[in-house]
């Protein structure tokens, strides 16, 4: 530094220094500026929402093929998150189906040194469920179905569905989806139903083909509380029949508490928890909290047991059920999008980037 | 029985014998001493003692409530489960267990019999002999056979085992043992052995279980005339891969043992081969194999030849094919090959980086969950076989360190910071963090500061220090980039033309400003929380040593003064080093500000007058505190009510932080006083001679001090740049 300030005094160097700085600052004035190593990373940080839209009963059978809807409901889905799929093309679903079935067969045969008598053959259907997406940024949902058949089965023998899966994105965070380069298709939520071994195979095929990663989703207590509130809110239009909540209290040994409430009562409680000043069609986290607190206080009054010390493990109504470990069952198609939206959010929050 | 033990102790015996021969002329006394020594060293090694116990223990010794047994068992068990057992010990313990000398512990012994290197076949031969005695419970026999099958490949040679083939074969009739015996026989059978056998025929009525059929089919292959039964041409399944308790431990031990030898972490990352793709459990822990992307969209007319990365073996090849290399279908696989990483650095493909980011983030996330105990792993990589994604990650980072490619894969870090507990792989994560490129000031808070702040305030002193250090590194790197890229005009375009976001100088300055202010806040609160710990203060001063020189060293027209929360703790610190460094920092600030003021008249940049004022205030305060004994006087930065000062009953409060009375220097003052008396200038020389160069610089540049005058009252703040 000392050298520098001394050399500054010699006119030649000074002029040089001046020229340098001129160049630099003139560039700033042109609006270019210094280049710094920087990538198009995801600069958006997703936040846990504090308010949601009130669930609308939406007859999705108007937009979605009823047969496809029938496939989606009344199954217990295991949830995982998926990082965006690289170079996924909706036009190539047929090719993907063939590749996946070939992959399944080759994987099943692997490790069998000696051929077994009965040979399995898989038929894979990959299809688009059109109409489920809510916004323009949402990619259309993909439905994967795996049927097994014997090679020499009789023609009339029905093929058995052994596995089904759903890749979906409902109302995903718009900023996040926009920030992805066009080569990526984001379908952050994977629901699978069927044997674990097949799920693993399908996942490894997806990994290989679209360079994505998978991880499990746990539905946190907060999200389960949201679900409880959202489902309860549906009661006036669709009878929920009951609200069943299961808590685990961390005692030694752990205690499970199942709490089933009459739909009328729980609706009244929910209605009283709703704040007046809040907008009519949105629900606040405070409202959800006070609703759950109401349930817990009631329980405490009767059993002297504070449920808030434990964690909510399971919520179920006639509309569906959800478990902490990332299992969900949707029984009524009417409010399906609400639930899927919440799960999409969970998946996006879980995503490594 | 005692043979194994003899093996172990024979060295000792030999040495003592040689001792004898050498020292034959020595007196009896020294002999006795040597003998004693030997006994002692033997007695001192509890492991040897334990073995001795097991080889010598009498049959029928009770095991219930036998403390000696328990202690020795635990000793060998621990050794077995952590490092594996040497062959002699295997032999001793197996013999002890199978002979059922003490009954019950047999199963327990078998469970920890993990060989470190090989299993001596004699031990197995002897154990089979015990099996023939038939006292052992069936379940234990099964366990033993499983043990043999698990470690079959580690048996040093099998010829003696083959010579008791017939004995082993006899167990085929035992219903429960049959599957395992068949498997063992299957492994042992050689073609030439079968010609001497005549018992093959007795097998056929035994039912058609797959394991029997397998063995038979092997016999039939070797000697078709011996097996008369018709065998199905297609057999289902192989021998079952039995779940055994040893495999995990064995893997761990082997990994550790080999890892110690070849812990070249750089690229020991195994590329996953297809055969273990079924082990789903740890699938994500492994690198995918390097497969080229399927070229679906490539029409046949497109004849451009592509060069798959997996065929790349040398750097010249890379250079030759640079323009026609295609990226693999799974970006994670790139980490397995340093050549591929070189290529990635070259292409600078955004979506490739993003894919890699997803993969890394995923590996880090899932790895964190998969191995909660990985927190204790301070990483020699060999020890943490279960946290391999982390090791892998670490290896990746190490391999990245000299290259710049990593800078493009930082985005997963932002997300990871939110879930980081602050202890997992701390040095690595902070190291990575210090490498991130400049974050725009608009999102720096959300991405970086908020998660860091939470971690900072809730962690230990050492974490706080490492965070400050990391932020210092980060700032240094940003400033270096700035000084490189803003001067060398030609370079930046070629290197970074791919970046979608170019930062303007003012944008860059905003980010740096944010960072410096943020560290100021962190340091202020951190110092309060930690009671002005000298350690933390030292890291904070490191940071400000970088900050104070931004203008002269890095040509960044920005000067930011430290907040009061840093300045006062440093000025009133109890250790002289901090005060000294503060003096040095203030001198640098002065030089920077003077230079800036000088250049400011010619250029467009502008340093706020507020900064000058702040500097002047600090400078004045320092001079009047350390030199002029005018602390607490009206008009100074620190004003305390007189009555309050009087209450403290400190004589001459305003002089209580001069160089003589300052708590940091009072030790020196006393020392000096005892040695040399009361000469002020000598005292200063004395201080400077102790290496307080910052202080020296400060005194020389700010204080009109004439060494000849001999009084300190002449000191006067001077040369403070004022805003013109």
mmCIF file of C-alpha atoms in Angstrom, chain A residues 2-319:
data_model
loop_
_atom_site.group_PDB
_atom_site.id
_atom_site.type_symbol
_atom_site.label_atom_id
_atom_site.label_comp_id
_atom_site.label_asym_id
_atom_site.label_seq_id
_atom_site.Cartn_x
_atom_site.Cartn_y
_atom_site.Cartn_z
ATOM 1 C CA UNK A 2 2.791 2.321 0.936
ATOM 2 C CA UNK A 3 4.465 1.662 -2.390
ATOM 3 C CA UNK A 4 1.339 2.402 -4.178
ATOM 4 C CA UNK A 5 0.747 5.725 -2.589
ATOM 5 C CA UNK A 6 4.325 6.703 -3.264
ATOM 6 C CA UNK A 7 4.183 5.719 -6.904
ATOM 7 C CA UNK A 8 0.968 7.604 -7.208
ATOM 8 C CA UNK A 9 3.037 10.700 -7.041
ATOM 9 C CA UNK A 10 4.918 10.038 -10.249
ATOM 10 C CA UNK A 11 2.880 11.611 -12.993
ATOM 11 C CA UNK A 12 3.036 8.693 -15.403
ATOM 12 C CA UNK A 13 1.549 6.205 -13.011
ATOM 13 C CA UNK A 14 -0.984 8.649 -11.897
ATOM 14 C CA UNK A 15 -2.184 9.120 -15.411
ATOM 15 C CA UNK A 16 -2.392 5.391 -15.811
ATOM 16 C CA UNK A 17 -4.349 5.050 -12.650
ATOM 17 C CA UNK A 18 -6.649 7.740 -13.807
ATOM 18 C CA UNK A 19 -7.244 6.063 -17.108
ATOM 19 C CA UNK A 20 -8.005 2.857 -15.337
ATOM 20 C CA UNK A 21 -10.500 4.399 -13.053
ATOM 21 C CA UNK A 22 -12.047 6.339 -15.843
ATOM 22 C CA UNK A 23 -12.605 3.200 -17.795
ATOM 23 C CA UNK A 24 -14.130 1.581 -14.824
ATOM 24 C CA UNK A 25 -16.496 4.264 -13.936
ATOM 25 C CA UNK A 26 -17.415 5.098 -17.467
ATOM 26 C CA UNK A 27 -18.458 1.515 -17.795
ATOM 27 C CA UNK A 28 -20.603 1.878 -14.782
ATOM 28 C CA UNK A 29 -22.284 4.825 -16.362
ATOM 29 C CA UNK A 30 -23.031 2.719 -19.429
ATOM 30 C CA UNK A 31 -24.756 0.343 -17.086
ATOM 31 C CA UNK A 32 -22.521 -2.623 -17.668
ATOM 32 C CA UNK A 33 -20.392 -2.813 -14.574
ATOM 33 C CA UNK A 34 -18.192 -5.471 -13.161
ATOM 34 C CA UNK A 35 -18.819 -9.029 -14.103
ATOM 35 C CA UNK A 36 -18.864 -11.379 -11.246
ATOM 36 C CA UNK A 37 -19.149 -15.110 -11.254
ATOM 37 C CA UNK A 38 -22.803 -15.715 -10.749
ATOM 38 C CA UNK A 39 -25.191 -18.443 -11.722
ATOM 39 C CA UNK A 40 -28.825 -18.526 -12.408
ATOM 40 C CA UNK A 41 -29.520 -20.255 -9.173
ATOM 41 C CA UNK A 42 -32.797 -20.260 -7.441
ATOM 42 C CA UNK A 43 -32.755 -17.021 -5.600
ATOM 43 C CA UNK A 44 -36.319 -17.383 -4.493
ATOM 44 C CA UNK A 45 -36.715 -18.554 -0.972
ATOM 45 C CA UNK A 46 -40.003 -20.242 -0.404
ATOM 46 C CA UNK A 47 -41.884 -19.258 2.683
ATOM 47 C CA UNK A 48 -44.411 -21.207 4.609
ATOM 48 C CA UNK A 49 -47.712 -19.523 3.835
ATOM 49 C CA UNK A 50 -49.641 -17.974 6.669
ATOM 50 C CA UNK A 51 -52.930 -17.810 4.901
ATOM 51 C CA UNK A 52 -54.711 -19.844 2.298
ATOM 52 C CA UNK A 53 -57.728 -19.633 0.112
ATOM 53 C CA UNK A 54 -60.876 -21.087 1.518
ATOM 54 C CA UNK A 55 -61.455 -24.409 -0.216
ATOM 55 C CA UNK A 56 -63.983 -24.154 -2.989
ATOM 56 C CA UNK A 57 -65.932 -27.146 -3.948
ATOM 57 C CA UNK A 58 -64.900 -27.567 -7.495
ATOM 58 C CA UNK A 59 -66.482 -30.215 -9.596
ATOM 59 C CA UNK A 60 -63.347 -31.278 -11.322
ATOM 60 C CA UNK A 61 -65.155 -33.873 -13.353
ATOM 61 C CA UNK A 62 -66.149 -31.016 -15.613
ATOM 62 C CA UNK A 63 -62.561 -30.400 -16.566
ATOM 63 C CA UNK A 64 -60.972 -33.751 -15.946
ATOM 64 C CA UNK A 65 -61.948 -37.043 -17.426
ATOM 65 C CA UNK A 66 -64.131 -38.786 -14.772
ATOM 66 C CA UNK A 67 -62.396 -42.092 -15.418
ATOM 67 C CA UNK A 68 -59.078 -40.523 -14.568
ATOM 68 C CA UNK A 69 -60.533 -38.906 -11.475
ATOM 69 C CA UNK A 70 -61.767 -42.299 -10.370
ATOM 70 C CA UNK A 71 -58.207 -43.534 -10.595
ATOM 71 C CA UNK A 72 -56.954 -40.784 -8.340
ATOM 72 C CA UNK A 73 -59.377 -41.078 -5.468
ATOM 73 C CA UNK A 74 -59.743 -43.770 -2.827
ATOM 74 C CA UNK A 75 -56.141 -44.856 -3.018
ATOM 75 C CA UNK A 76 -53.621 -44.451 -0.307
ATOM 76 C CA UNK A 77 -50.747 -42.487 -1.754
ATOM 77 C CA UNK A 78 -47.214 -42.370 -0.462
ATOM 78 C CA UNK A 79 -45.695 -38.985 -1.021
ATOM 79 C CA UNK A 80 -42.272 -37.914 -2.111
ATOM 80 C CA UNK A 81 -40.767 -34.796 -3.584
ATOM 81 C CA UNK A 82 -39.158 -34.729 -6.993
ATOM 82 C CA UNK A 83 -36.634 -32.199 -8.205
ATOM 83 C CA UNK A 84 -37.486 -30.721 -11.596
ATOM 84 C CA UNK A 85 -37.362 -33.162 -14.488
ATOM 85 C CA UNK A 86 -34.724 -32.366 -17.067
ATOM 86 C CA UNK A 87 -35.804 -32.619 -20.684
ATOM 87 C CA UNK A 88 -39.158 -34.137 -20.024
ATOM 88 C CA UNK A 89 -41.396 -33.944 -23.079
ATOM 89 C CA UNK A 90 -45.124 -34.373 -23.024
ATOM 90 C CA UNK A 91 -44.981 -35.504 -26.619
ATOM 91 C CA UNK A 92 -42.927 -38.550 -25.832
ATOM 92 C CA UNK A 93 -45.096 -40.311 -23.271
ATOM 93 C CA UNK A 94 -45.476 -43.374 -25.502
ATOM 94 C CA UNK A 95 -41.724 -43.784 -25.770
ATOM 95 C CA UNK A 96 -41.356 -43.327 -22.057
ATOM 96 C CA UNK A 97 -43.955 -46.034 -21.434
ATOM 97 C CA UNK A 98 -42.046 -48.495 -23.551
ATOM 98 C CA UNK A 99 -38.741 -47.608 -21.982
ATOM 99 C CA UNK A 100 -40.087 -47.911 -18.488
ATOM 100 C CA UNK A 101 -41.633 -51.306 -19.104
ATOM 101 C CA UNK A 102 -38.412 -52.562 -20.669
ATOM 102 C CA UNK A 103 -36.491 -51.194 -17.728
ATOM 103 C CA UNK A 104 -38.795 -52.910 -15.237
ATOM 104 C CA UNK A 105 -38.436 -56.251 -16.937
ATOM 105 C CA UNK A 106 -34.676 -56.035 -17.151
ATOM 106 C CA UNK A 107 -34.394 -54.984 -13.530
ATOM 107 C CA UNK A 108 -36.657 -57.793 -12.398
ATOM 108 C CA UNK A 109 -34.545 -60.308 -14.246
ATOM 109 C CA UNK A 110 -31.326 -58.964 -12.909
ATOM 110 C CA UNK A 111 -29.694 -61.071 -10.277
ATOM 111 C CA UNK A 112 -31.572 -64.181 -11.263
ATOM 112 C CA UNK A 113 -28.841 -66.459 -12.437
ATOM 113 C CA UNK A 114 -31.246 -69.128 -13.431
ATOM 114 C CA UNK A 115 -34.411 -68.204 -15.208
ATOM 115 C CA UNK A 116 -37.576 -68.761 -13.296
ATOM 116 C CA UNK A 117 -40.419 -70.556 -14.936
ATOM 117 C CA UNK A 118 -43.039 -67.866 -14.997
ATOM 118 C CA UNK A 119 -41.995 -64.747 -16.791
ATOM 119 C CA UNK A 120 -43.474 -61.471 -15.873
ATOM 120 C CA UNK A 121 -44.238 -58.844 -18.345
ATOM 121 C CA UNK A 122 -45.112 -55.275 -17.500
ATOM 122 C CA UNK A 123 -47.271 -52.957 -19.434
ATOM 123 C CA UNK A 124 -46.848 -49.313 -18.589
ATOM 124 C CA UNK A 125 -49.307 -46.556 -19.326
ATOM 125 C CA UNK A 126 -48.118 -43.017 -18.943
ATOM 126 C CA UNK A 127 -50.807 -40.456 -19.543
ATOM 127 C CA UNK A 128 -51.566 -36.818 -18.956
ATOM 128 C CA UNK A 129 -54.375 -35.853 -16.633
ATOM 129 C CA UNK A 130 -55.530 -32.736 -18.382
ATOM 130 C CA UNK A 131 -57.382 -30.053 -16.518
ATOM 131 C CA UNK A 132 -56.015 -30.628 -13.072
ATOM 132 C CA UNK A 133 -53.511 -27.785 -13.263
ATOM 133 C CA UNK A 134 -54.709 -24.524 -11.751
ATOM 134 C CA UNK A 135 -52.396 -21.887 -13.175
ATOM 135 C CA UNK A 136 -50.499 -21.472 -16.394
ATOM 136 C CA UNK A 137 -47.222 -22.137 -14.657
ATOM 137 C CA UNK A 138 -48.352 -25.525 -13.397
ATOM 138 C CA UNK A 139 -47.200 -28.403 -15.536
ATOM 139 C CA UNK A 140 -49.926 -30.861 -16.447
ATOM 140 C CA UNK A 141 -50.218 -33.856 -14.169
ATOM 141 C CA UNK A 142 -48.746 -37.162 -15.272
ATOM 142 C CA UNK A 143 -50.320 -40.471 -14.342
ATOM 143 C CA UNK A 144 -48.284 -43.659 -14.478
ATOM 144 C CA UNK A 145 -49.907 -47.050 -14.315
ATOM 145 C CA UNK A 146 -48.151 -50.380 -14.330
ATOM 146 C CA UNK A 147 -50.084 -53.487 -15.297
ATOM 147 C CA UNK A 148 -48.681 -56.949 -15.011
ATOM 148 C CA UNK A 149 -49.541 -59.779 -17.302
ATOM 149 C CA UNK A 150 -48.340 -63.262 -17.982
ATOM 150 C CA UNK A 151 -46.562 -63.676 -21.287
ATOM 151 C CA UNK A 152 -48.827 -66.436 -22.447
ATOM 152 C CA UNK A 153 -51.925 -65.343 -20.679
ATOM 153 C CA UNK A 154 -55.236 -65.997 -22.210
ATOM 154 C CA UNK A 155 -56.692 -63.072 -24.078
ATOM 155 C CA UNK A 156 -59.625 -62.603 -21.788
ATOM 156 C CA UNK A 157 -57.523 -62.675 -18.635
ATOM 157 C CA UNK A 158 -57.643 -59.203 -17.171
ATOM 158 C CA UNK A 159 -54.452 -57.339 -16.641
ATOM 159 C CA UNK A 160 -53.857 -56.484 -13.074
ATOM 160 C CA UNK A 161 -52.864 -52.984 -12.009
ATOM 161 C CA UNK A 162 -49.894 -53.515 -9.756
ATOM 162 C CA UNK A 163 -48.675 -49.979 -9.300
ATOM 163 C CA UNK A 164 -49.786 -46.462 -9.985
ATOM 164 C CA UNK A 165 -48.155 -43.134 -9.558
ATOM 165 C CA UNK A 166 -48.962 -39.488 -9.950
ATOM 166 C CA UNK A 167 -46.592 -36.650 -10.731
ATOM 167 C CA UNK A 168 -48.305 -33.388 -10.108
ATOM 168 C CA UNK A 169 -48.019 -29.691 -9.450
ATOM 169 C CA UNK A 170 -51.059 -27.737 -8.334
ATOM 170 C CA UNK A 171 -50.697 -24.026 -7.735
ATOM 171 C CA UNK A 172 -46.950 -24.261 -7.326
ATOM 172 C CA UNK A 173 -45.078 -21.160 -6.262
ATOM 173 C CA UNK A 174 -45.140 -18.999 -9.376
ATOM 174 C CA UNK A 175 -41.825 -17.290 -8.767
ATOM 175 C CA UNK A 176 -40.093 -20.560 -8.268
ATOM 176 C CA UNK A 177 -41.562 -22.151 -11.366
ATOM 177 C CA UNK A 178 -40.755 -19.111 -13.460
ATOM 178 C CA UNK A 179 -37.160 -19.075 -12.321
ATOM 179 C CA UNK A 180 -36.487 -22.518 -13.775
ATOM 180 C CA UNK A 181 -34.848 -22.694 -17.203
ATOM 181 C CA UNK A 182 -37.141 -23.989 -19.955
ATOM 182 C CA UNK A 183 -35.412 -27.391 -20.111
ATOM 183 C CA UNK A 184 -36.924 -28.265 -16.762
ATOM 184 C CA UNK A 185 -40.437 -29.401 -16.016
ATOM 185 C CA UNK A 186 -41.335 -29.093 -12.384
ATOM 186 C CA UNK A 187 -43.696 -31.725 -11.060
ATOM 187 C CA UNK A 188 -42.625 -31.587 -7.449
ATOM 188 C CA UNK A 189 -45.090 -34.020 -5.938
ATOM 189 C CA UNK A 190 -44.928 -37.747 -6.551
ATOM 190 C CA UNK A 191 -47.699 -39.922 -5.170
ATOM 191 C CA UNK A 192 -47.172 -43.638 -5.418
ATOM 192 C CA UNK A 193 -49.352 -46.530 -4.571
ATOM 193 C CA UNK A 194 -48.218 -50.110 -4.904
ATOM 194 C CA UNK A 195 -45.358 -52.291 -3.755
ATOM 195 C CA UNK A 196 -42.308 -50.458 -2.508
ATOM 196 C CA UNK A 197 -40.002 -52.410 -4.792
ATOM 197 C CA UNK A 198 -41.796 -51.142 -7.871
ATOM 198 C CA UNK A 199 -41.796 -47.598 -6.546
ATOM 199 C CA UNK A 200 -38.058 -47.827 -6.155
ATOM 200 C CA UNK A 201 -37.638 -49.127 -9.674
ATOM 201 C CA UNK A 202 -39.817 -46.429 -11.177
ATOM 202 C CA UNK A 203 -37.940 -43.818 -9.207
ATOM 203 C CA UNK A 204 -34.589 -45.096 -10.370
ATOM 204 C CA UNK A 205 -35.813 -45.026 -13.962
ATOM 205 C CA UNK A 206 -37.016 -41.461 -13.564
ATOM 206 C CA UNK A 207 -33.697 -40.583 -11.975
ATOM 207 C CA UNK A 208 -31.788 -42.034 -14.878
ATOM 208 C CA UNK A 209 -33.968 -40.551 -17.560
ATOM 209 C CA UNK A 210 -34.705 -37.087 -16.264
ATOM 210 C CA UNK A 211 -31.831 -36.577 -13.832
ATOM 211 C CA UNK A 212 -34.026 -35.843 -10.869
ATOM 212 C CA UNK A 213 -33.825 -36.765 -7.197
ATOM 213 C CA UNK A 214 -36.445 -38.060 -4.797
ATOM 214 C CA UNK A 215 -36.951 -37.651 -1.117
ATOM 215 C CA UNK A 216 -39.702 -38.478 1.325
ATOM 216 C CA UNK A 217 -42.245 -35.903 2.455
ATOM 217 C CA UNK A 218 -43.462 -35.811 6.002
ATOM 218 C CA UNK A 219 -46.649 -33.920 6.588
ATOM 219 C CA UNK A 220 -45.804 -31.770 9.570
ATOM 220 C CA UNK A 221 -48.125 -31.108 12.482
ATOM 221 C CA UNK A 222 -48.831 -27.642 11.155
ATOM 222 C CA UNK A 223 -49.827 -28.959 7.784
ATOM 223 C CA UNK A 224 -52.031 -31.602 9.349
ATOM 224 C CA UNK A 225 -53.716 -28.860 11.324
ATOM 225 C CA UNK A 226 -54.242 -26.958 8.121
ATOM 226 C CA UNK A 227 -55.820 -30.017 6.574
ATOM 227 C CA UNK A 228 -58.085 -30.504 9.561
ATOM 228 C CA UNK A 229 -59.236 -26.902 9.293
ATOM 229 C CA UNK A 230 -59.633 -26.994 5.527
ATOM 230 C CA UNK A 231 -61.652 -30.171 5.615
ATOM 231 C CA UNK A 232 -63.808 -28.929 8.471
ATOM 232 C CA UNK A 233 -64.481 -25.787 6.482
ATOM 233 C CA UNK A 234 -65.998 -27.921 3.769
ATOM 234 C CA UNK A 235 -68.688 -29.276 6.036
ATOM 235 C CA UNK A 236 -71.548 -26.998 4.953
ATOM 236 C CA UNK A 237 -71.274 -28.120 1.355
ATOM 237 C CA UNK A 238 -70.135 -31.644 1.855
ATOM 238 C CA UNK A 239 -70.791 -33.711 4.932
ATOM 239 C CA UNK A 240 -67.499 -34.648 6.529
ATOM 240 C CA UNK A 241 -69.267 -37.141 8.848
ATOM 241 C CA UNK A 242 -66.518 -36.946 11.459
ATOM 242 C CA UNK A 243 -63.177 -35.375 12.241
ATOM 243 C CA UNK A 244 -60.688 -37.786 13.650
ATOM 244 C CA UNK A 245 -57.348 -36.622 14.970
ATOM 245 C CA UNK A 246 -54.594 -38.822 16.351
ATOM 246 C CA UNK A 247 -51.923 -37.452 18.642
ATOM 247 C CA UNK A 248 -48.851 -39.098 20.035
ATOM 248 C CA UNK A 249 -47.895 -37.886 23.474
ATOM 249 C CA UNK A 250 -44.234 -38.260 24.337
ATOM 250 C CA UNK A 251 -44.688 -40.129 27.571
ATOM 251 C CA UNK A 252 -42.824 -43.242 28.596
ATOM 252 C CA UNK A 253 -44.128 -45.442 26.942
ATOM 253 C CA UNK A 254 -45.586 -43.168 24.207
ATOM 254 C CA UNK A 255 -49.308 -42.699 24.357
ATOM 255 C CA UNK A 256 -51.561 -42.475 21.339
ATOM 256 C CA UNK A 257 -54.696 -40.402 21.628
ATOM 257 C CA UNK A 258 -57.437 -40.657 19.060
ATOM 258 C CA UNK A 259 -59.905 -37.837 19.121
ATOM 259 C CA UNK A 260 -63.076 -38.091 17.110
ATOM 260 C CA UNK A 261 -65.450 -35.185 16.906
ATOM 261 C CA UNK A 262 -68.996 -34.866 15.722
ATOM 262 C CA UNK A 263 -69.144 -32.902 12.414
ATOM 263 C CA UNK A 264 -71.746 -30.389 13.651
ATOM 264 C CA UNK A 265 -69.764 -29.555 16.765
ATOM 265 C CA UNK A 266 -66.517 -29.225 14.971
ATOM 266 C CA UNK A 267 -68.071 -27.002 12.357
ATOM 267 C CA UNK A 268 -69.412 -24.737 15.059
ATOM 268 C CA UNK A 269 -66.007 -24.558 16.666
ATOM 269 C CA UNK A 270 -64.404 -23.748 13.347
ATOM 270 C CA UNK A 271 -66.989 -21.113 12.607
ATOM 271 C CA UNK A 272 -66.323 -19.455 15.939
ATOM 272 C CA UNK A 273 -62.589 -19.569 15.319
ATOM 273 C CA UNK A 274 -62.986 -17.635 12.099
ATOM 274 C CA UNK A 275 -62.001 -14.021 12.546
ATOM 275 C CA UNK A 276 -64.495 -11.427 11.449
ATOM 276 C CA UNK A 277 -62.002 -9.043 9.994
ATOM 277 C CA UNK A 278 -60.406 -11.675 7.821
ATOM 278 C CA UNK A 279 -61.342 -11.810 4.190
ATOM 279 C CA UNK A 280 -64.248 -14.099 3.554
ATOM 280 C CA UNK A 281 -62.476 -16.425 1.151
ATOM 281 C CA UNK A 282 -59.142 -16.815 2.868
ATOM 282 C CA UNK A 283 -58.085 -18.622 6.014
ATOM 283 C CA UNK A 284 -55.435 -17.412 8.411
ATOM 284 C CA UNK A 285 -52.920 -19.446 10.341
ATOM 285 C CA UNK A 286 -54.192 -17.751 13.517
ATOM 286 C CA UNK A 287 -57.636 -19.084 12.833
ATOM 287 C CA UNK A 288 -56.274 -22.581 12.378
ATOM 288 C CA UNK A 289 -54.272 -22.306 15.573
ATOM 289 C CA UNK A 290 -57.210 -21.106 17.615
ATOM 290 C CA UNK A 291 -59.374 -23.870 16.145
ATOM 291 C CA UNK A 292 -56.878 -26.541 17.181
ATOM 292 C CA UNK A 293 -56.381 -24.874 20.531
ATOM 293 C CA UNK A 294 -60.135 -25.023 21.040
ATOM 294 C CA UNK A 295 -60.121 -28.749 20.411
ATOM 295 C CA UNK A 296 -57.194 -29.231 22.753
ATOM 296 C CA UNK A 297 -58.713 -27.167 25.539
ATOM 297 C CA UNK A 298 -61.874 -29.179 25.334
ATOM 298 C CA UNK A 299 -59.904 -32.359 25.613
ATOM 299 C CA UNK A 300 -57.926 -30.989 28.532
ATOM 300 C CA UNK A 301 -61.075 -30.111 30.402
ATOM 301 C CA UNK A 302 -62.246 -33.689 30.232
ATOM 302 C CA UNK A 303 -59.104 -35.729 30.509
ATOM 303 C CA UNK A 304 -56.534 -33.407 32.056
ATOM 304 C CA UNK A 305 -54.171 -34.119 29.231
ATOM 305 C CA UNK A 306 -52.575 -31.341 27.260
ATOM 306 C CA UNK A 307 -52.487 -32.452 23.667
ATOM 307 C CA UNK A 308 -50.288 -29.557 22.632
ATOM 308 C CA UNK A 309 -47.410 -31.356 24.304
ATOM 309 C CA UNK A 310 -47.679 -34.135 21.769
ATOM 310 C CA UNK A 311 -47.565 -34.109 18.022
ATOM 311 C CA UNK A 312 -50.458 -34.533 15.647
ATOM 312 C CA UNK A 313 -49.936 -37.708 13.679
ATOM 313 C CA UNK A 314 -53.065 -38.250 11.693
ATOM 314 C CA UNK A 315 -56.128 -36.409 10.494
ATOM 315 C CA UNK A 316 -59.079 -38.014 8.820
ATOM 316 C CA UNK A 317 -62.567 -37.116 7.730
ATOM 317 C CA UNK A 318 -64.927 -38.569 5.215
ATOM 318 C CA UNK A 319 -63.175 -36.419 2.631
#
